[in-house]
Short mmCIF file of C-alpha atoms and ligand atoms in Angstrom, two decimals:
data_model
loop_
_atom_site.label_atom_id
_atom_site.label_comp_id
_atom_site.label_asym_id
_atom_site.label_seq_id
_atom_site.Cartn_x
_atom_site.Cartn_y
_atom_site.Cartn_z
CA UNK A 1 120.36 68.71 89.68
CA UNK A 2 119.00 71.98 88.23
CA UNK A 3 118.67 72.06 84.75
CA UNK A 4 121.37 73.71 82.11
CA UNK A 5 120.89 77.39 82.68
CA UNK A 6 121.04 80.28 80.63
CA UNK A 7 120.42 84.01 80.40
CA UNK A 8 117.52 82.74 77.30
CA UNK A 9 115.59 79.86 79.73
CA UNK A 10 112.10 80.12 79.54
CA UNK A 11 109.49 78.89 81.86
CA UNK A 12 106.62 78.08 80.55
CA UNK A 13 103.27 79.58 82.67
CA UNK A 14 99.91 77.98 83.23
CA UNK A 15 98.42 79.30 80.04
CA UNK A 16 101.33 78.01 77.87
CA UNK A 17 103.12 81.39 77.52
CA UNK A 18 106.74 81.38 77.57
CA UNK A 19 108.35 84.05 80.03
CA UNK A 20 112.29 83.96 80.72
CA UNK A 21 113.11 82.97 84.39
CA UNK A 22 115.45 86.21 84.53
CA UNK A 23 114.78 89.90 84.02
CA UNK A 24 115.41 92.94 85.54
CA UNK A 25 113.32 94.92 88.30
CA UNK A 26 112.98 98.41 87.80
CA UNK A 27 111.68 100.04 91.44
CA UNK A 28 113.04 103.12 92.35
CA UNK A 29 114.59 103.87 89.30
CA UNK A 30 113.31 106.94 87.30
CA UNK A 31 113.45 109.10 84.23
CA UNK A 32 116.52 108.42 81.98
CA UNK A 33 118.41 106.49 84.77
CA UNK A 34 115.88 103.85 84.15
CA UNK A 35 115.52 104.49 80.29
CA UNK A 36 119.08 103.67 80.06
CA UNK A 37 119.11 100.68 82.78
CA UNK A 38 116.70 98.71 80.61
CA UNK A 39 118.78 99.50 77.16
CA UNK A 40 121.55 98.34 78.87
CA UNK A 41 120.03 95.23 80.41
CA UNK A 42 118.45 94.69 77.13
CA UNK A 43 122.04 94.83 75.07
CA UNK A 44 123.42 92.76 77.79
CA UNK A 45 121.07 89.79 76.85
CA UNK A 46 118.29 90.25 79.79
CA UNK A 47 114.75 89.60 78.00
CA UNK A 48 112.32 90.08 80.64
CA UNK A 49 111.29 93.62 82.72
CA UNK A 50 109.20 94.14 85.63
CA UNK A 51 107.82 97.47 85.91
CA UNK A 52 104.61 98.91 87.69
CA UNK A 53 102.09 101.40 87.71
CA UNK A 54 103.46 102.53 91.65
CA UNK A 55 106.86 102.88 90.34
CA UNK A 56 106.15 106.01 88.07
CA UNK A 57 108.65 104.90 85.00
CA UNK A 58 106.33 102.73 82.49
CA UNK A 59 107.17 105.81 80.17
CA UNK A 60 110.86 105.29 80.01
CA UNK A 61 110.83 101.54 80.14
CA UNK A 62 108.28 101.29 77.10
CA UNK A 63 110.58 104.14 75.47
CA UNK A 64 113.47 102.10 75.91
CA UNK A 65 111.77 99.02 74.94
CA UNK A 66 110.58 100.49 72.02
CA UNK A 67 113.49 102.27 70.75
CA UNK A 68 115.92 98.50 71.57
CA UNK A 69 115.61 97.37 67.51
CA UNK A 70 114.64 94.33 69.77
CA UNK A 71 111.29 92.74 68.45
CA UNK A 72 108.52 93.19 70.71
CA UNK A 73 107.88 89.38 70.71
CA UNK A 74 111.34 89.07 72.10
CA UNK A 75 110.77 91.16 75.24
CA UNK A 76 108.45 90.10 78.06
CA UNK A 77 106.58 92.92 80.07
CA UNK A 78 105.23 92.82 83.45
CA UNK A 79 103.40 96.29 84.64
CA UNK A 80 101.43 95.54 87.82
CA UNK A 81 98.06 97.62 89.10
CA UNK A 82 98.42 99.97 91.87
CA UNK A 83 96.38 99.23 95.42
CA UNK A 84 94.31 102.72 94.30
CA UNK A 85 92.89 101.08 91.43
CA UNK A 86 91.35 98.15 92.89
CA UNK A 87 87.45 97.29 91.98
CA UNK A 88 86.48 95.90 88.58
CA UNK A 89 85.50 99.60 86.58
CA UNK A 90 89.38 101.28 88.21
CA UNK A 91 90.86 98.29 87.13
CA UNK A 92 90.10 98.78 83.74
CA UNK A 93 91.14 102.11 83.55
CA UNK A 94 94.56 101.49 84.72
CA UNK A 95 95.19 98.94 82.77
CA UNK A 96 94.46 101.85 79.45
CA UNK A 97 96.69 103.96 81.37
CA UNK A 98 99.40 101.60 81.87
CA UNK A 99 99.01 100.00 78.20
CA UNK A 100 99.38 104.00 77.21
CA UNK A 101 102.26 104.81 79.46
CA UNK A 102 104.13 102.38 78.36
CA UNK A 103 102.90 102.81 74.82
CA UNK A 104 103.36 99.15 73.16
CA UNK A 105 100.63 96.92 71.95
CA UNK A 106 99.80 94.61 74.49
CA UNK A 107 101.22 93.93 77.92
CA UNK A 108 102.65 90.32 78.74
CA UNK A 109 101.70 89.94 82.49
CA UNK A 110 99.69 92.10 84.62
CA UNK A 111 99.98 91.56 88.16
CA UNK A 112 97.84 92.34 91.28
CA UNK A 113 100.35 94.13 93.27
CA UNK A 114 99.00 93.72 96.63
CA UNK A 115 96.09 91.77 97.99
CA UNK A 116 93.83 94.87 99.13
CA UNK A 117 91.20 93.47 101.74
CA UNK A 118 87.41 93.60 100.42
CA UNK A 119 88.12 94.54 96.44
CA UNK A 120 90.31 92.25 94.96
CA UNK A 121 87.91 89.58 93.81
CA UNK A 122 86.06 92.37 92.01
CA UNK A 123 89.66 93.58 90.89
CA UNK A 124 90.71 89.66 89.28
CA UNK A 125 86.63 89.93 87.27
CA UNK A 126 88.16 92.97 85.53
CA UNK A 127 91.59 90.83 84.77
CA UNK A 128 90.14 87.72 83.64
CA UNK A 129 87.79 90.00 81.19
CA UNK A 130 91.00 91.93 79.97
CA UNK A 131 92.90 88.49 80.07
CA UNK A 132 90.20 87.72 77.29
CA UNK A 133 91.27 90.21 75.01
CA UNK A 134 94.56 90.60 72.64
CA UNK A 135 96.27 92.83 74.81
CA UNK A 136 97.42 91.10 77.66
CA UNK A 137 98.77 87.66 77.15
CA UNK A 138 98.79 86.37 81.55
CA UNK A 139 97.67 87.52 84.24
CA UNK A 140 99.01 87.24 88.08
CA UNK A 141 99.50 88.53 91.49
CA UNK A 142 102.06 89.90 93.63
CA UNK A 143 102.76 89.47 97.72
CA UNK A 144 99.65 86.63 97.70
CA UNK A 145 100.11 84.25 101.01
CA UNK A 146 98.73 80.80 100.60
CA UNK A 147 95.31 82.16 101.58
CA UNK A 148 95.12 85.08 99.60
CA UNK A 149 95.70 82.32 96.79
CA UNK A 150 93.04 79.56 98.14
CA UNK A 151 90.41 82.51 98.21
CA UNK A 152 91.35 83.61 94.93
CA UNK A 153 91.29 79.92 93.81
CA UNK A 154 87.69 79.82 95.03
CA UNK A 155 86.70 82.39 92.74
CA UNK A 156 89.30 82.43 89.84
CA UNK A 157 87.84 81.28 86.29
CA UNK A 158 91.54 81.48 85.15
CA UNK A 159 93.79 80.86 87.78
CA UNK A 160 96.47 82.99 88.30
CA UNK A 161 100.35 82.35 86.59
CA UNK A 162 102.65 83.84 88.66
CA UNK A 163 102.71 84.94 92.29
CA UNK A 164 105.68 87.50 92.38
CA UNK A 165 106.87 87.73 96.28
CA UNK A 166 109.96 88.72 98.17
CA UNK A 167 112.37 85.51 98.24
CA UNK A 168 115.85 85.22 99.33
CA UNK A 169 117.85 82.85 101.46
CA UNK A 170 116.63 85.16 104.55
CA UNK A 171 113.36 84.92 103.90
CA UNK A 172 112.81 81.61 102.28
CA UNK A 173 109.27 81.09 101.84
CA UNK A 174 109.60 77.30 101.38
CA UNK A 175 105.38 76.51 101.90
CA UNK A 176 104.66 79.08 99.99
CA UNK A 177 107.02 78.06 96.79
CA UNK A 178 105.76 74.22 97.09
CA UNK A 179 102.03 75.41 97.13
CA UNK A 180 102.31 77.40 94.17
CA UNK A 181 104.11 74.43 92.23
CA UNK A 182 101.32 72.07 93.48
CA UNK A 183 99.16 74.56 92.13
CA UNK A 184 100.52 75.50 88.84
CA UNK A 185 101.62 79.08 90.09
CA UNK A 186 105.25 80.01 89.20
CA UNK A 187 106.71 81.89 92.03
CA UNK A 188 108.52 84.89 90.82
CA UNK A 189 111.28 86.54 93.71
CA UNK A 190 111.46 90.41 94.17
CA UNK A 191 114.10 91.42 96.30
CA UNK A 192 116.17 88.92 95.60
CA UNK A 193 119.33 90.75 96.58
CA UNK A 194 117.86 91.67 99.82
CA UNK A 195 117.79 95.39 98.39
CA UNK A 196 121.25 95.34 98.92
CA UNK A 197 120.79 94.32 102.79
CA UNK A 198 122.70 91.50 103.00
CA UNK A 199 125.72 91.65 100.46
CA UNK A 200 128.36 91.78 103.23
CA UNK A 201 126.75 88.34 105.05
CA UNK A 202 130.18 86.81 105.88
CA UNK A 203 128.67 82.89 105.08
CA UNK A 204 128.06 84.12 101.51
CA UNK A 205 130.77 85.90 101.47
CA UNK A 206 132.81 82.40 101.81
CA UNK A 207 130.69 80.49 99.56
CA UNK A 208 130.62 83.25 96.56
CA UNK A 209 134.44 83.45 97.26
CA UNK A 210 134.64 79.25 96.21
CA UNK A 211 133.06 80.60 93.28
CA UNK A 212 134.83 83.31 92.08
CA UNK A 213 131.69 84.86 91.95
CA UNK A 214 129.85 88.05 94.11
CA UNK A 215 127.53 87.42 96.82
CA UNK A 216 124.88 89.07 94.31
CA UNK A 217 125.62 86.51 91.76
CA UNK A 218 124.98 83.42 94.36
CA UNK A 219 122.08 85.08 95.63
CA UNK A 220 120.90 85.43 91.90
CA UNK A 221 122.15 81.57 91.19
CA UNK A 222 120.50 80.47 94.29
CA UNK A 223 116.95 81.76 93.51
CA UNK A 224 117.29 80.48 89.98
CA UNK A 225 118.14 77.04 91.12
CA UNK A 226 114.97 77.26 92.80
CA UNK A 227 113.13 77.70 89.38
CA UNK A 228 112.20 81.20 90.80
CA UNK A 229 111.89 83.03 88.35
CA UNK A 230 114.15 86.25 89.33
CA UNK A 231 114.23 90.30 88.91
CA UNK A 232 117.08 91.88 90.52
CA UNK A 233 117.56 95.74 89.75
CA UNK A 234 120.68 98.22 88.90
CA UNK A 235 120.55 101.15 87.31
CA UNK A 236 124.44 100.69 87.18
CA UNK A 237 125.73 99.33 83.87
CA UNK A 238 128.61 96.99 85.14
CA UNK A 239 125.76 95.93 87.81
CA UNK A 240 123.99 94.79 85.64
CA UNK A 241 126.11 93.26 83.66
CA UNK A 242 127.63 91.51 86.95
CA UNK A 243 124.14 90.01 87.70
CA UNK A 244 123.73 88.64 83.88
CA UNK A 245 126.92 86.92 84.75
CA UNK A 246 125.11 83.89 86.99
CA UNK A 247 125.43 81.10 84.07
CA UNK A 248 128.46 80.34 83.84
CA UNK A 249 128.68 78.09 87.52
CA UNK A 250 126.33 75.92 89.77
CA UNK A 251 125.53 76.21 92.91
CA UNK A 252 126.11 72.59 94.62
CA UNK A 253 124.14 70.93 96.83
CA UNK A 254 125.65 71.66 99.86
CA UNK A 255 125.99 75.52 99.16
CA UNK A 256 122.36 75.25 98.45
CA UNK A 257 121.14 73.68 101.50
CA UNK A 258 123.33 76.25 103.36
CA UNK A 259 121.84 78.84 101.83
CA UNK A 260 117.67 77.30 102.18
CA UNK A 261 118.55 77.17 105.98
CA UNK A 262 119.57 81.25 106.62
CA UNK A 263 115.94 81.61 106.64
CA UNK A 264 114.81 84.40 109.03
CA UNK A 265 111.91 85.78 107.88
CA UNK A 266 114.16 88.88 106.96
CA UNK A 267 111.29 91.11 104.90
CA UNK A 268 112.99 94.39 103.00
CA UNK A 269 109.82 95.38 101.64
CA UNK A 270 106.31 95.43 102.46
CA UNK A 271 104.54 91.96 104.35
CA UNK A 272 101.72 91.05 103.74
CA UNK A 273 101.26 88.93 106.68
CA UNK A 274 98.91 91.06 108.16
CA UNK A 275 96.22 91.09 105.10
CA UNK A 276 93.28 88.55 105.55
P1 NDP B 1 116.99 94.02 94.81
O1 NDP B 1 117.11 92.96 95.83
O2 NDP B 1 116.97 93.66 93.38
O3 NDP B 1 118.19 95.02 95.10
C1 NDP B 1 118.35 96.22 94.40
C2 NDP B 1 119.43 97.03 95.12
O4 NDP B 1 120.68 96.34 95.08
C3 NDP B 1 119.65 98.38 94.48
O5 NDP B 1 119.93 99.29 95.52
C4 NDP B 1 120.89 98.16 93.61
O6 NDP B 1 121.60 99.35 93.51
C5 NDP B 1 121.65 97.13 94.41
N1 NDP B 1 122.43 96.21 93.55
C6 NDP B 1 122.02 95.62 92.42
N2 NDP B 1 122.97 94.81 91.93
C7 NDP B 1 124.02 94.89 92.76
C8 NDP B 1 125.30 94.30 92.78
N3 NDP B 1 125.68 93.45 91.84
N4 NDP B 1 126.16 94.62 93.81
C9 NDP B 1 125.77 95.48 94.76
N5 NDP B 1 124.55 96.07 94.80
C10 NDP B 1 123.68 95.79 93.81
O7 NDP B 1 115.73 94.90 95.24
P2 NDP B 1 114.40 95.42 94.60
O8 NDP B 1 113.51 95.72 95.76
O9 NDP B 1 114.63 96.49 93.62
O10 NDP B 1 113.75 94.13 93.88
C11 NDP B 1 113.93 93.83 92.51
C12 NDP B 1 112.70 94.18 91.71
O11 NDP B 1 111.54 93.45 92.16
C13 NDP B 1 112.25 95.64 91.85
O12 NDP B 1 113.12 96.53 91.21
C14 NDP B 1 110.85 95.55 91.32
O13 NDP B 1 110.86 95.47 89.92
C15 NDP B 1 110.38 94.26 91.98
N6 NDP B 1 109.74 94.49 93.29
C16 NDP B 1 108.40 94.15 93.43
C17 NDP B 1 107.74 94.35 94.62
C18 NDP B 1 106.31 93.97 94.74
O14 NDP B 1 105.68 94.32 95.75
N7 NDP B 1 105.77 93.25 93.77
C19 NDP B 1 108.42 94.94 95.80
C20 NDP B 1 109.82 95.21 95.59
C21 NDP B 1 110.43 94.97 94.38
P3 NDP B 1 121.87 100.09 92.09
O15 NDP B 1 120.59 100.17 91.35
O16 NDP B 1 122.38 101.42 92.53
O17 NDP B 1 122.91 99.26 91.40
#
């Protein structure tokens, strides 16, 4: 039975750091459309937003963090460094330039976006010295297979808190979840509407319509269930507002285990499969 959720839950990470298990991505979304999709996710009670370096916008979403009358305290930011800026002395520096594009005080988490071959050990020595100072509060990585992890586990002197990775029903990474909970690692889901994909998949069509609910909002409610921490993104107000709107029903049992078995390895983004 998954524990009483709400739009506030918190998980808490590895280091003891609180970060809600439900935010909203922000890829693909640019200038004021994004400036106003995080005001509006922020109004609508969402407390946590991923951004990156890749996705060109850390200026709007800091603006419109900034300019929410939210406390900063309240608000949990995730920027992530760019496969370019790999290697301990570029990591640095793009950390400055995210910290200054985004223009707040510190960043919450700071993710490894990709597991680039040959740098990225040299890439985590830069994060765990910037994980020492005040302006970063937990590091992570992003599309990390159970090896990328295990090697980084060989050399990690902090380990990392989150692995954020595409997760759905169609591509349910079931290993990869229960190694990161063995290890500590909370498994955050990108994609998690399938980019749109799969919305008119007639089986959740029938179990969102026993819900009263859209097949968004199971695939949100699923992934939550999971303890996946979850990002989907709109840049449409009454989208967003729709996918907010996941805590007011339960998934049962049976719905769920219909949903964990539509696995088929259905990647919308990049996979990083073929990375040693
Ligand atoms: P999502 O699965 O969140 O889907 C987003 C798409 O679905 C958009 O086209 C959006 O359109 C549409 N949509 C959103 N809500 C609804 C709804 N209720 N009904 C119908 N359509 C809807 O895909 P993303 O790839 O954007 O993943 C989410 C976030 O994860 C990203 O934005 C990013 O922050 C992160 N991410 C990280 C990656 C990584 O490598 N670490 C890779 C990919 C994503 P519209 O905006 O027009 O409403």
């Amino acid at each position: 039975m998954p524990r009483n959720l709400t739009i506030d839950s918190e998980i808490t990470l590895n280091n003891g750091l609180n970060m809600p298990l439900f935010g909203l991505g922000t890829y693909q979304a640019h200038g004021r459309e994004v400036e106003q999709a995080v005001r509006n996710a922020l109004d609508e009670g969402y407390r946590l937003i991923d951004t990156a370096a890749m996705y060109g916008n850390e200026d709007e979403v800091g603006k419109a963090i900034r300019e929410s009358g939210i406390a900063r305290d309240d608000i949990f930011v995730t920027t992530k460094l760019w496969n370019s800026d790999h290697g301990y002395e570029n990591t640095l520096k793009a950390f400055e330039n995210s910290l200054s594009n985004l223009d707040i005080d510190y960043i919450d988490l700071f993710l490894i976006h990709w597991p680039v071959e040959g740098l990225r050990a040299d890439t985590w020595r830069a994060f765990e010295e910037l994980y020492a100072g005040e302006r970063l509060k937990a590091i992570g990585v992003s599309n990390y297979l159970i090896r990328h992890l295990k090697d980084l586990h060989d050399i990690a002197q902090v380990p990392p808190a989150v692995n954020q990775v595409e997760f759905s029903p169609f591509l349910y990474q079931k290993e990869l979840l229960e190694y990161c909970r063995e290890n500590d690692i909370w498994l955050e889901a990108y994609s998690p509407l399938t980019k749109g994909r799969k919305l008119d998949d007639p089986e959740l069509a029938s179990i969102a319509e026993k819900y009263d609910k859209s097949v968004a909002q199971i695939l949100i409610r699923w992934s939550l269930q999971h303890d996946i921490i979850t990002i989907p993104k709109s840049s449409h107000p009454e989208r967003i507002q729709e996918n907010a709107r996941v805590f007011d029903f339960e998934l049962s049992d049976e719905d769920m285990s219909t949903m964990d078995s539509m696995n088929e390895d259905f990647h919308t983004a990049w996979n990083p499969s073929s990375v040693s």
